XYZ file of N, CA and C in Angstrom:
846
model
N -67.746 96.188 144.888
C -68.083 97.155 144.298
C -68.098 97.957 145.071
N -68.551 97.367 146.698
C -68.361 98.004 147.904
C -67.225 98.345 148.313
N -65.897 97.771 148.322
C -65.082 98.363 148.711
C -64.283 99.400 148.069
N -64.773 99.058 146.402
C -64.406 100.328 144.971
C -64.818 101.237 145.590
N -66.255 101.555 146.341
C -66.955 102.616 146.463
C -66.182 103.918 148.064
N -66.314 102.254 148.934
C -65.361 103.209 149.845
C -63.777 103.512 149.712
N -63.389 102.906 148.939
C -61.745 103.390 148.194
C -61.888 104.626 147.776
N -63.039 105.007 147.008
C -62.744 106.385 146.526
C -63.053 107.200 147.623
N -64.613 107.205 147.900
C -64.734 107.784 149.104
C -63.235 108.361 150.115
N -62.982 107.487 150.135
C -61.875 107.737 151.401
C -60.760 108.433 151.299
N -60.616 108.790 150.098
C -60.012 109.980 149.448
C -60.644 110.933 148.864
N -61.383 110.888 149.412
C -62.340 113.223 148.954
C -62.732 112.506 147.557
N -63.438 111.711 146.887
C -64.144 112.080 145.575
C -65.431 110.399 146.197
N -66.387 111.074 144.898
C -67.327 110.708 145.683
C -67.913 110.378 144.618
N -69.008 109.312 143.678
C -68.907 108.821 142.757
C -70.029 109.623 142.267
N -70.941 109.816 141.003
C -72.041 110.594 140.670
C -72.190 109.913 138.918
N -71.958 108.953 138.681
C -73.011 108.012 137.720
C -71.890 107.268 136.924
N -72.661 106.458 136.180
C -71.643 105.423 135.140
C -71.686 106.031 133.738
N -70.369 106.610 133.104
C -70.689 107.301 131.418
C -70.113 105.956 130.837
N -70.618 106.398 129.759
C -70.158 105.251 128.673
C -69.465 106.634 127.136
N -68.801 105.641 126.315
C -68.975 106.201 124.762
C -67.828 104.848 124.087
N -69.134 105.302 122.543
C -68.982 103.744 121.982
C -68.268 104.679 120.292
N -67.510 104.012 119.628
C -67.598 103.694 118.320
C -67.189 102.955 117.003
N -68.317 102.662 116.029
C -68.837 102.009 115.108
C -68.233 101.830 113.908
N -66.746 101.057 113.893
C -65.999 101.730 112.707
C -65.841 100.675 111.727
N -65.561 100.673 110.257
C -65.312 99.602 109.205
C -63.660 99.941 109.018
N -62.656 98.461 109.027
C -61.380 99.226 108.640
C -61.825 99.261 106.927
N -61.707 100.043 106.182
C -61.689 99.158 104.431
C -60.242 99.485 103.764
N -59.904 101.027 104.361
C -58.508 100.561 103.410
C -57.002 100.666 104.860
N -56.633 99.895 104.529
C -55.008 99.685 105.319
C -53.677 100.619 105.141
N -53.457 100.576 103.474
C -52.965 101.710 103.315
C -51.251 100.937 102.480
N -51.755 99.709 103.055
C -50.399 98.988 102.547
C -50.700 97.826 101.711
N -49.901 97.927 100.654
C -49.972 97.393 98.766
C -48.709 95.946 99.409
N -48.445 94.901 98.195
C -47.444 94.973 97.563
C -47.577 93.231 98.900
N -46.135 93.047 99.230
C -45.021 92.809 99.735
C -44.565 93.380 101.357
N -45.407 92.958 102.545
C -45.018 93.501 103.089
C -43.645 94.292 104.125
N -42.787 92.885 102.937
C -41.334 93.047 103.649
C -40.810 93.536 102.817
N -41.502 94.552 101.534
C -40.732 94.957 100.367
C -39.770 94.377 99.667
N -40.492 92.776 99.496
C -39.727 91.978 98.616
C -39.506 92.290 96.735
N -38.761 91.895 96.401
C -38.630 91.361 94.878
C -38.036 90.417 94.416
N -38.572 90.642 93.157
C -37.562 89.792 92.455
C -36.098 89.647 92.277
N -36.083 91.204 92.457
C -34.594 91.089 92.457
C -33.663 91.223 93.241
N -34.721 90.283 94.209
C -33.071 90.309 95.314
C -32.891 88.694 95.447
N -31.202 88.891 95.436
C -30.920 87.443 95.088
C -30.034 86.553 95.822
N -29.787 85.860 96.094
C -29.330 85.235 98.004
C -30.350 85.027 98.502
N -30.258 84.269 99.864
C -30.703 83.603 100.953
C -31.424 85.796 100.754
N -32.753 85.635 101.740
C -33.891 86.971 101.697
C -33.241 88.075 103.506
N -32.901 88.931 102.935
C -32.180 89.960 104.308
C -33.389 90.504 104.928
N -33.119 90.375 106.558
C -34.255 90.201 107.488
C -35.470 91.671 107.334
N -37.040 90.626 107.329
C -37.157 91.668 106.644
C -38.583 91.874 107.272
N -37.683 92.804 108.916
C -39.029 92.930 109.914
C -39.375 94.547 109.601
N -40.436 95.092 109.818
C -40.427 96.375 109.537
C -41.866 96.451 110.756
N -41.665 97.807 111.736
C -42.802 98.037 112.041
C -43.284 99.536 111.760
N -44.873 99.992 112.375
C -45.135 101.227 111.780
C -44.503 102.354 111.939
N -44.133 102.191 113.579
C -43.618 103.544 114.236
C -42.690 104.263 113.898
N -41.666 102.785 112.269
C -40.069 103.462 111.171
C -40.042 103.759 110.912
N -42.368 103.995 110.264
C -41.981 104.434 108.753
C -42.983 103.200 108.082
N -41.737 101.742 108.678
C -43.550 101.091 108.355
C -43.023 100.417 107.225
N -44.144 100.031 106.275
C -44.470 99.210 105.244
C -45.653 100.232 104.984
N -46.165 101.681 105.223
C -47.207 102.192 104.927
C -48.383 101.693 105.384
N -48.585 101.815 106.397
C -49.895 101.193 106.925
C -50.261 102.429 108.474
N -49.832 103.242 107.699
C -50.121 104.161 108.491
C -51.557 104.466 108.853
N -52.463 104.542 107.724
C -54.259 104.612 107.612
C -54.756 104.000 108.788
N -53.855 102.578 108.837
C -54.599 101.569 109.450
C -54.137 101.915 111.088
N -53.154 102.198 111.051
C -52.124 102.318 112.449
C -53.356 103.952 113.133
N -53.895 104.630 112.106
C -54.286 106.198 112.500
C -55.954 105.554 112.897
N -56.429 104.887 112.324
C -58.326 104.466 112.502
C -57.885 103.588 113.695
N -56.825 103.330 114.253
C -57.162 101.928 115.240
C -56.599 103.182 116.624
N -55.974 104.483 116.495
C -55.534 105.045 117.417
C -57.566 106.164 117.211
N -57.988 106.515 116.437
C -58.968 107.334 116.066
C -59.922 106.761 116.948
N -60.166 105.648 117.561
C -61.700 104.895 117.090
C -61.552 105.168 118.381
N -59.937 104.658 119.345
C -60.061 104.426 121.153
C -60.131 105.676 121.608
N -59.852 107.096 120.333
C -59.710 108.029 120.845
C -61.441 108.921 121.555
N -62.113 108.365 120.104
C -63.671 109.003 119.978
C -64.164 108.580 120.752
N -63.833 107.269 120.851
C -65.230 106.619 122.311
C -64.275 106.930 123.754
N -63.225 106.994 123.642
C -62.727 107.828 125.045
C -63.108 109.118 125.600
N -63.621 110.197 124.562
C -63.564 111.006 124.335
C -64.925 111.483 124.790
N -65.718 110.753 124.117
C -67.333 110.730 124.009
C -67.684 110.569 125.429
N -67.170 109.292 126.494
C -67.255 109.603 127.399
C -67.164 109.980 128.615
N -65.883 110.572 128.250
C -65.427 111.730 128.378
C -66.443 113.117 129.097
N -66.849 113.276 128.039
C -68.443 114.168 127.688
C -68.471 113.846 128.594
N -69.880 112.934 128.338
C -70.790 112.481 129.859
C -70.345 112.567 131.189
N -68.894 112.672 131.568
C -68.096 112.445 132.773
C -68.597 114.545 132.988
N -68.032 115.229 132.143
C -68.141 116.588 132.354
C -69.335 116.816 132.355
N -70.701 116.337 131.341
C -71.774 117.067 131.605
C -72.269 116.911 132.867
N -71.964 115.565 133.793
C -72.121 115.209 135.281
C -71.717 116.251 136.176
N -70.504 117.202 135.739
C -70.044 117.367 136.745
C -68.799 117.225 137.640
N -68.660 116.045 137.078
C -67.253 114.793 137.244
C -66.241 115.472 137.012
N -65.327 115.151 137.868
C -63.656 115.083 137.526
C -62.701 114.466 137.012
N -63.525 113.174 137.086
C -63.093 111.789 135.785
C -63.545 110.762 136.141
N -62.798 109.848 135.479
C -63.403 108.555 135.311
C -62.080 107.554 135.771
N -63.007 106.516 136.770
C -61.818 105.522 137.506
C -62.802 103.956 136.684
N -62.315 102.700 136.648
C -62.717 102.299 136.248
C -62.721 102.162 135.066
N -62.549 102.333 134.193
C -62.563 102.451 132.974
C -62.207 101.126 131.567
N -63.486 100.228 131.122
C -63.307 99.470 130.483
C -63.349 99.568 128.358
N -62.144 99.152 128.168
C -62.887 98.951 127.032
C -62.780 97.621 126.154
N -63.778 97.381 125.305
C -64.485 95.680 124.968
C -64.777 96.162 123.203
N -63.904 95.444 123.002
C -64.179 95.331 121.402
C -65.167 94.032 121.185
N -66.242 93.917 120.082
C -67.060 93.127 119.506
C -67.029 93.740 118.221
N -68.162 92.463 117.429
C -68.462 92.767 116.115
C -69.989 93.462 116.086
N -70.081 94.338 115.163
C -71.312 95.473 115.106
C -72.435 94.114 114.387
N -73.744 94.634 114.337
C -74.983 93.487 113.815
C -74.727 93.783 112.237
N -74.542 95.435 112.128
C -74.522 95.709 110.256
C -73.375 95.889 109.630
N -72.120 94.681 110.366
C -70.890 95.104 110.463
C -69.910 96.040 111.103
N -68.735 95.273 110.224
C -67.383 96.290 110.999
C -67.486 96.004 112.591
N -66.704 96.941 113.218
C -66.790 96.494 114.836
C -66.878 98.070 116.045
N -67.381 97.405 117.000
C -67.568 98.661 117.969
C -66.700 97.927 118.975
N -66.113 99.496 119.548
C -65.229 99.793 120.677
C -66.214 100.063 121.441
N -66.411 99.956 123.049
C -66.884 100.133 123.859
C -66.307 101.076 125.047
N -66.779 102.014 125.362
C -65.776 102.456 126.733
C -66.703 102.277 127.835
N -66.519 102.489 128.826
C -67.397 102.361 130.346
C -66.794 102.539 131.564
N -67.061 103.290 132.162
C -66.846 103.971 133.567
C -67.156 104.199 133.888
N -67.157 104.655 135.806
C -67.749 105.796 136.989
C -67.253 106.841 136.988
N -67.759 108.128 136.956
C -67.920 109.333 136.829
C -67.701 109.395 138.792
N -66.637 110.621 139.008
C -66.501 110.795 140.375
C -65.572 112.149 139.985
N -66.524 112.284 141.834
C -66.268 113.470 141.588
C -65.243 114.085 143.149
N -64.960 115.317 143.275
C -64.035 116.069 144.823
C -65.093 116.613 145.185
N -65.485 115.980 146.939
C -66.388 116.633 147.000
C -65.971 118.145 147.889
N -66.351 119.432 147.378
C -66.419 120.377 147.427
C -65.421 121.088 146.666
N -64.788 120.677 145.298
C -64.091 121.464 144.558
C -64.531 121.387 142.909
N -64.481 122.716 142.961
C -64.968 122.826 140.778
C -64.437 121.840 140.236
N -65.314 120.839 139.586
C -64.707 120.484 137.975
C -63.665 120.697 137.264
N -62.724 120.401 137.144
C -61.411 120.676 136.043
C -62.012 120.920 134.451
N -61.187 121.604 133.330
C -62.003 121.267 131.987
C -61.866 120.491 131.587
N -61.234 119.541 131.861
C -61.048 118.294 131.371
C -61.106 117.219 131.488
N -61.579 116.146 132.336
C -61.736 115.188 133.263
C -60.539 114.699 132.969
N -60.314 114.058 133.619
C -59.149 112.986 133.584
C -59.863 111.051 133.072
N -59.349 110.202 132.520
C -59.640 109.221 132.527
C -58.710 108.170 133.335
N -59.398 106.733 133.634
C -58.375 105.788 134.782
C -58.762 104.079 134.434
N -58.464 103.743 134.109
C -58.979 101.929 133.757
C -58.085 101.316 135.189
N -57.619 102.496 136.696
C -57.779 102.047 137.621
C -58.715 101.469 138.431
N -59.120 100.560 138.993
C -60.012 100.442 140.465
C -60.279 101.124 140.909
N -61.095 101.429 142.025
C -61.199 102.344 142.668
C -60.334 102.506 143.811
N -59.985 100.383 144.567
C -58.893 100.772 144.743
C -57.754 101.283 144.935
N -57.218 100.640 143.892
C -56.228 101.352 142.912
C -55.920 102.725 142.688
N -56.727 103.292 142.356
C -57.037 104.942 142.763
C -57.024 105.155 143.531
N -57.243 105.192 144.489
C -57.796 105.419 145.855
C -55.797 105.321 146.791
N -54.741 103.784 146.260
C -53.714 103.999 146.133
C -52.763 105.244 146.074
N -53.121 105.751 144.389
C -52.254 106.690 143.624
C -52.560 107.524 144.389
N -53.485 108.143 144.247
C -54.194 109.216 145.307
C -53.314 109.547 146.429
N -53.375 108.637 147.510
C -52.476 108.522 148.442
C -51.412 108.691 148.540
N -50.495 108.149 147.857
C -49.258 108.082 147.402
C -48.760 109.113 147.020
N -49.495 110.270 146.538
C -49.103 111.522 145.655
C -49.225 112.053 144.421
N -50.198 110.844 143.767
C -50.185 111.150 142.033
C -51.205 111.141 141.639
N -51.464 111.456 140.703
C -53.242 111.245 140.194
C -53.222 110.750 138.615
N -54.006 110.390 138.113
C -54.424 109.822 136.616
C -54.885 111.320 135.639
N -54.332 111.178 134.730
C -54.414 112.391 133.675
C -55.220 112.025 132.486
N -54.388 110.803 132.467
C -56.119 109.947 131.213
C -55.389 108.876 130.988
N -56.450 108.161 129.743
C -55.830 106.946 129.170
C -55.125 107.158 128.399
N -53.683 106.522 128.063
C -52.682 106.674 126.790
C -52.381 104.428 126.644
N -52.346 105.141 124.879
C -52.421 104.395 124.148
C -51.164 103.867 123.266
N -50.625 103.226 123.312
C -49.468 102.879 122.836
C -49.766 101.497 121.841
N -49.402 102.283 120.206
C -49.843 100.744 118.967
C -49.177 100.702 118.049
N -48.670 99.367 117.660
C -48.337 99.377 116.850
C -47.651 98.019 116.262
N -47.888 97.833 114.614
C -48.432 96.851 113.251
C -46.830 96.370 113.241
N -46.177 95.446 113.381
C -45.358 95.270 112.499
C -45.507 94.245 111.409
N -44.555 93.952 110.666
C -44.991 92.911 109.312
C -43.250 92.364 109.544
N -43.744 90.887 108.758
C -41.555 90.400 108.518
C -41.912 89.373 107.674
N -41.308 88.873 105.716
C -41.210 88.116 104.762
C -40.985 86.829 105.380
N -41.687 86.023 104.603
C -40.501 84.896 105.025
C -39.489 84.952 104.058
N -37.963 84.303 105.017
C -37.087 84.257 104.406
C -36.545 82.969 104.230
N -35.626 82.590 104.332
C -35.158 81.108 103.901
C -34.690 80.758 105.338
N -34.121 80.991 106.156
C -33.875 80.843 108.040
C -35.359 80.381 108.173
N -36.160 81.387 108.435
C -37.672 80.980 108.746
C -38.654 79.719 108.355
N -38.145 79.911 107.005
C -38.822 78.718 106.155
C -38.541 77.091 106.426
N -37.281 76.992 106.526
C -36.336 76.033 107.383
C -36.696 75.562 108.099
N -36.533 76.616 109.661
C -36.864 76.058 111.002
C -38.458 76.073 110.920
N -39.150 76.167 110.408
C -40.690 75.774 110.230
C -40.969 74.753 109.561
N -39.890 74.368 109.035
C -40.344 73.002 107.456
C -41.275 72.131 108.440
N -42.284 71.206 107.902
C -41.941 69.996 108.031
C -41.483 68.833 108.430
N -41.219 68.606 109.766
C -39.590 67.167 110.607
C -38.942 68.574 110.995
N -38.596 69.851 111.085
C -38.031 70.557 111.287
C -37.493 70.422 112.743
N -36.460 70.468 113.473
C -36.136 70.296 114.693
C -36.430 71.084 115.374
N -36.157 70.986 117.136
C -37.070 71.550 117.717
C -35.577 73.120 117.946
N -36.583 74.744 117.444
C -35.144 75.045 117.753
C -35.851 76.721 118.084
N -35.542 78.066 118.128
C -36.181 79.199 117.952
C -36.533 79.861 116.644
N -37.746 80.530 116.481
C -37.770 80.842 114.901
C -36.956 81.636 115.207
N -36.710 82.971 115.074
C -35.201 83.479 115.138
C -36.800 85.157 114.242
N -36.758 84.656 113.610
C -37.460 85.883 112.719
C -39.085 86.132 113.162
N -39.346 85.382 113.763
C -41.040 85.784 114.391
C -40.693 86.282 116.576
N -39.790 85.755 116.750
C -39.170 86.464 118.057
C -38.788 87.819 117.980
N -37.964 88.213 116.841
C -37.913 89.632 115.894
C -38.529 90.387 115.681
N -39.400 89.875 115.037
C -41.433 90.665 114.221
C -41.844 90.758 116.141
N -42.191 89.831 116.935
C -43.132 90.456 118.457
C -42.144 91.105 118.902
N -41.152 91.240 118.948
C -40.380 91.998 120.376
C -40.210 93.364 119.424
N -40.243 93.927 118.287
C -39.654 94.373 117.594
C -41.391 95.410 118.060
N -42.035 94.719 117.488
C -43.798 95.331 117.685
C -44.125 95.930 118.917
N -43.577 94.638 120.030
C -43.534 95.036 121.727
C -42.898 96.260 121.779
N -41.919 96.819 121.348
C -41.475 97.534 121.340
C -41.137 99.444 120.896
N -41.848 98.437 119.466
C -42.390 99.900 119.285
C -44.198 100.502 119.349
N -44.795 99.895 120.139
C -45.781 100.496 120.958
C -45.306 100.842 122.197
N -44.194 100.412 122.728
C -43.929 100.501 124.649
C -43.284 102.437 123.823
N -42.635 102.498 122.432
C -41.945 104.053 122.139
C -43.643 105.315 122.420
N -44.470 104.537 121.358
C -45.490 105.500 120.695
C -46.244 105.757 122.336
N -46.540 104.872 123.384
C -47.104 104.601 125.003
C -46.285 106.125 125.254
N -45.191 106.428 125.615
C -44.516 106.974 125.826
C -44.444 107.826 125.180
N -44.700 108.072 124.004
C -44.972 109.509 122.908
C -46.435 110.258 123.509
N -47.219 108.884 124.405
C -49.038 109.244 124.331
C -49.478 110.005 126.053
N -48.056 109.853 126.262
C -48.017 110.195 127.751
C -47.196 111.263 127.544
N -46.221 111.465 127.158
C -45.784 112.958 127.394
C -46.649 114.192 126.458
N -47.330 113.378 125.517
C -48.209 114.704 124.644
C -49.127 114.915 125.789
N -49.321 114.129 126.698
C -50.106 114.352 127.997
C -49.502 115.402 129.146
N -48.807 115.611 128.825
C -48.033 116.059 130.207
C -47.578 115.744 131.069
N -47.847 114.387 131.340
C -47.807 112.974 131.951
C -45.852 113.259 132.573
N -46.101 112.402 133.849
C -44.267 111.978 134.444
C -44.661 110.721 134.164
N -45.646 109.536 134.219
C -45.569 108.576 134.245
C -46.800 107.493 133.608
N -46.594 106.301 133.534
C -48.490 105.117 133.154
C -47.877 103.789 133.856
N -49.333 103.557 134.492
C -49.881 102.296 135.078
C -50.064 101.652 134.184
N -49.180 100.711 133.301
C -49.561 99.627 131.942
C -50.478 98.524 133.434
N -52.241 98.155 132.055
C -53.040 97.507 132.664
C -52.955 96.421 131.797
N -52.926 96.699 130.219
C -53.412 95.487 129.468
C -52.060 96.002 128.135
N -51.613 94.486 128.141
C -50.691 94.389 126.745
C -50.914 93.303 125.962
N -51.696 93.984 124.307
C -52.456 92.195 123.943
C -51.042 92.685 122.563
N -51.607 91.291 122.167
C -50.781 90.889 120.988
C -51.773 89.977 120.286
N -51.780 89.810 118.792
C -52.825 89.536 117.966
C -51.658 89.373 116.464
N -51.499 87.742 116.264
C -50.612 87.612 115.201
C -51.651 87.246 114.157
N -51.323 87.712 112.834
C -51.900 86.486 111.664
C -51.130 86.828 110.377
N -51.464 85.943 109.738
C -50.586 85.493 108.110
C -51.507 86.088 107.136
N -50.662 86.087 105.560
C -51.290 86.357 104.457
C -50.456 85.537 103.276
N -51.141 85.363 102.480
C -49.977 84.810 101.356
C -49.694 86.175 100.252
N -48.824 86.348 99.972
C -47.900 87.397 99.618
C -48.007 87.821 98.566
N -48.295 88.783 98.164
C -48.770 88.794 96.801
C -47.973 89.281 95.497
N -46.283 89.470 96.208
C -45.279 89.288 95.108
C -44.869 88.001 94.695
N -43.587 87.262 95.798
C -42.908 85.758 94.672
C -43.738 84.928 95.128
N -44.314 83.892 94.665
C -45.281 82.629 94.662
C -44.544 82.179 95.922
N -46.210 81.144 96.379
C -45.606 80.445 97.306
C -45.129 81.384 98.981
N -44.982 82.100 99.207
C -44.440 82.670 100.494
C -45.575 83.930 101.376
N -45.281 83.824 102.388
C -45.887 84.671 103.321
C -45.335 85.507 103.795
N -46.248 86.768 104.356
C -45.961 87.868 104.700
C -46.967 87.594 106.199
N -46.121 88.047 107.757
C -46.596 87.736 108.539
C -46.665 88.554 109.514
N -47.781 89.296 110.379
C -48.147 90.428 110.961
C -48.358 90.575 112.427
N -47.922 90.792 113.600
C -48.047 91.163 115.058
C -48.790 92.592 115.099
N -49.390 92.971 116.055
C -50.204 93.891 115.968
C -50.163 93.558 118.157
N -49.773 94.817 118.292
C -49.285 95.316 119.255
C -50.212 96.515 119.941
N -50.833 96.571 121.193
C -51.781 97.461 122.180
C -50.728 97.407 123.403
N -51.226 98.484 123.822
C -50.640 99.093 124.949
C -51.127 99.720 125.942
N -52.458 99.546 127.030
C -53.223 100.428 127.673
C -52.735 101.001 128.576
N -53.002 101.887 129.400
C -53.039 102.300 131.350
C -53.291 103.326 131.394
N -52.692 104.292 132.464
C -53.304 105.327 132.750
C -51.556 106.461 133.379
N -52.328 107.604 132.295
C -51.235 107.887 132.762
C -51.283 109.435 134.118
N -49.349 109.106 135.527
C -49.971 110.200 135.698
C -49.347 111.067 135.930
N -49.516 111.993 137.217
C -48.615 113.165 137.372
C -48.842 112.973 139.065
N -47.255 113.623 139.591
C -46.923 113.525 140.422
C -47.974 114.726 141.477
N -48.618 115.108 142.343
C -48.642 116.190 143.138
C -47.889 116.730 144.347
N -47.750 116.201 145.120
C -46.783 115.977 146.142
C -45.360 115.352 146.449
N -45.243 115.441 147.114
C -44.069 114.430 147.555
C -43.874 113.215 147.660
N -45.081 112.860 147.655
C -45.830 111.151 147.880
C -46.421 111.251 149.588
N -46.241 111.660 149.984
C -46.915 112.429 151.921
C -48.215 112.048 151.292
N -48.641 110.886 152.403
C -50.153 110.277 152.038
C -50.889 111.588 152.314
N -52.102 111.263 151.741
C -53.446 112.670 151.039
C -54.116 112.146 152.853
N -54.616 112.702 154.185
C -54.751 112.336 155.011
C -56.695 112.440 155.027
N -57.164 111.322 155.701
C -58.426 110.890 154.705
C -59.274 112.154 154.389
N -60.622 112.498 153.785
C -61.076 113.801 153.784
C -60.848 114.848 152.639
N -59.461 114.539 152.752
C -58.849 115.838 151.883
C -58.734 115.495 150.494
N -58.539 116.679 149.474
C -59.060 116.231 148.007
C -57.798 117.175 147.737
N -56.565 116.927 147.641
C -55.622 117.553 146.614
C -56.057 118.032 145.194
N -56.313 118.909 144.414
C -56.423 120.052 143.208
C -55.038 119.544 142.252
N -55.262 119.393 141.543
C -54.387 119.328 140.207
C -54.619 120.123 138.893
N -54.411 121.054 138.259
C -54.314 121.651 137.088
C -53.976 119.993 135.823
N -54.856 119.980 135.236
C -54.784 119.372 134.396
C -54.117 119.842 132.966
N -53.823 121.350 133.097
C -52.858 121.763 132.212
C -51.592 121.495 131.888
N -50.651 120.490 130.913
C -49.835 120.292 130.751
C -48.831 121.670 130.987
N -49.022 122.416 130.694
C -48.004 124.056 130.871
C -48.648 124.976 132.085
N -49.243 124.586 132.401
C -49.530 125.227 134.788
C -48.672 124.672 135.293
N -49.013 122.884 134.827
C -48.736 121.777 135.700
C -47.030 121.815 135.452
N -46.959 121.668 134.559
C -44.765 121.985 134.073
C -44.862 123.448 135.195
N -45.399 124.369 134.841
C -44.610 125.552 135.665
C -44.447 125.557 137.464
N -45.810 124.473 137.579
C -45.696 125.084 139.395
C -44.636 123.523 139.671
N -44.807 122.487 138.917
C -43.988 121.612 139.325
C -42.011 121.575 139.460
N -41.652 121.746 141.095
C -40.583 122.134 141.327
C -39.620 120.974 140.919
N -38.109 122.126 140.450
C -37.188 120.922 139.710
C -37.032 121.038 138.509
N -36.468 119.731 137.517
C -36.382 119.390 136.501
C -37.479 118.539 136.083
N -38.097 118.388 134.957
C -39.089 117.464 134.430
C -38.130 115.929 134.271
N -39.091 114.966 134.767
C -38.142 113.913 134.690
C -38.320 112.911 133.913
N -37.942 111.993 133.504
C -38.393 110.824 131.991
C -39.594 110.226 132.507
N -40.228 109.598 131.398
C -41.408 108.600 131.550
C -41.216 107.627 132.439
N -41.668 107.569 133.734
C -41.582 106.015 134.490
C -42.754 105.484 134.132
N -42.622 103.742 133.902
C -43.768 102.999 133.566
C -44.030 101.776 134.421
N -44.820 102.336 135.345
C -45.406 100.894 135.730
C -46.301 99.960 135.429
N -46.145 98.200 135.660
C -47.259 97.363 135.041
C -48.118 97.076 136.631
N -49.110 97.148 136.537
C -50.231 97.293 137.588
C -50.546 95.851 137.520
N -50.542 95.594 139.041
C -50.636 94.314 139.561
C -51.748 93.381 138.926
């Protein structure tokens, strides 16, 4: 903790307090009904490839995906409001955790450290970042600033087809299960597309990815007998970032101020805007 404190102070910021946001929710309606892959008794012969993802229209789970976004945004928004009340410029070291709630449902907690730039007025919308104090300092010294936490979520589904069933049957030889590979790859790629859209919505230029979570489960398909639907839920979280200088190292004690308003930042930036850059943190 002492190292993080020193790193934050070394680039002209100071901690002002711990901030917290939470949201308790229950998923009662996911939107999908019937077979996730769209199988019907009219299909003849070996089933066609039946992998679908939420970002491409999917299979009717938009209410579920919207709820997954909203619960994160509410928790982060409440944490950010606490930061603003303290006069902070932003939040570093944000941690997002899920857990079961005592009375039912799930609780998402967002907790981090509010920081303030010494001698500078607070911006209208504080930034949020899950970077550690040391990584935050490295980002500032490299000429970049955090804009906000970016999230990409995708839910993919695949109905059993004859090839997948044969490959996973008892006594089957060692072999890749092409259907499952396709399911997780398509869900991950769709989550990256949603993450990129979230970064662009913030007016940022890149993102430092900190976590990619994959959860898989299956269920008995309600349409054909003795078959199953398989699901992959992918969540990507990172810190959206924007450049405020050409990359020159900021001298100790100085503070670069960047407007968090996307239109003002776009006007001030010289040259045409570049594409979103995805960086994976170590």
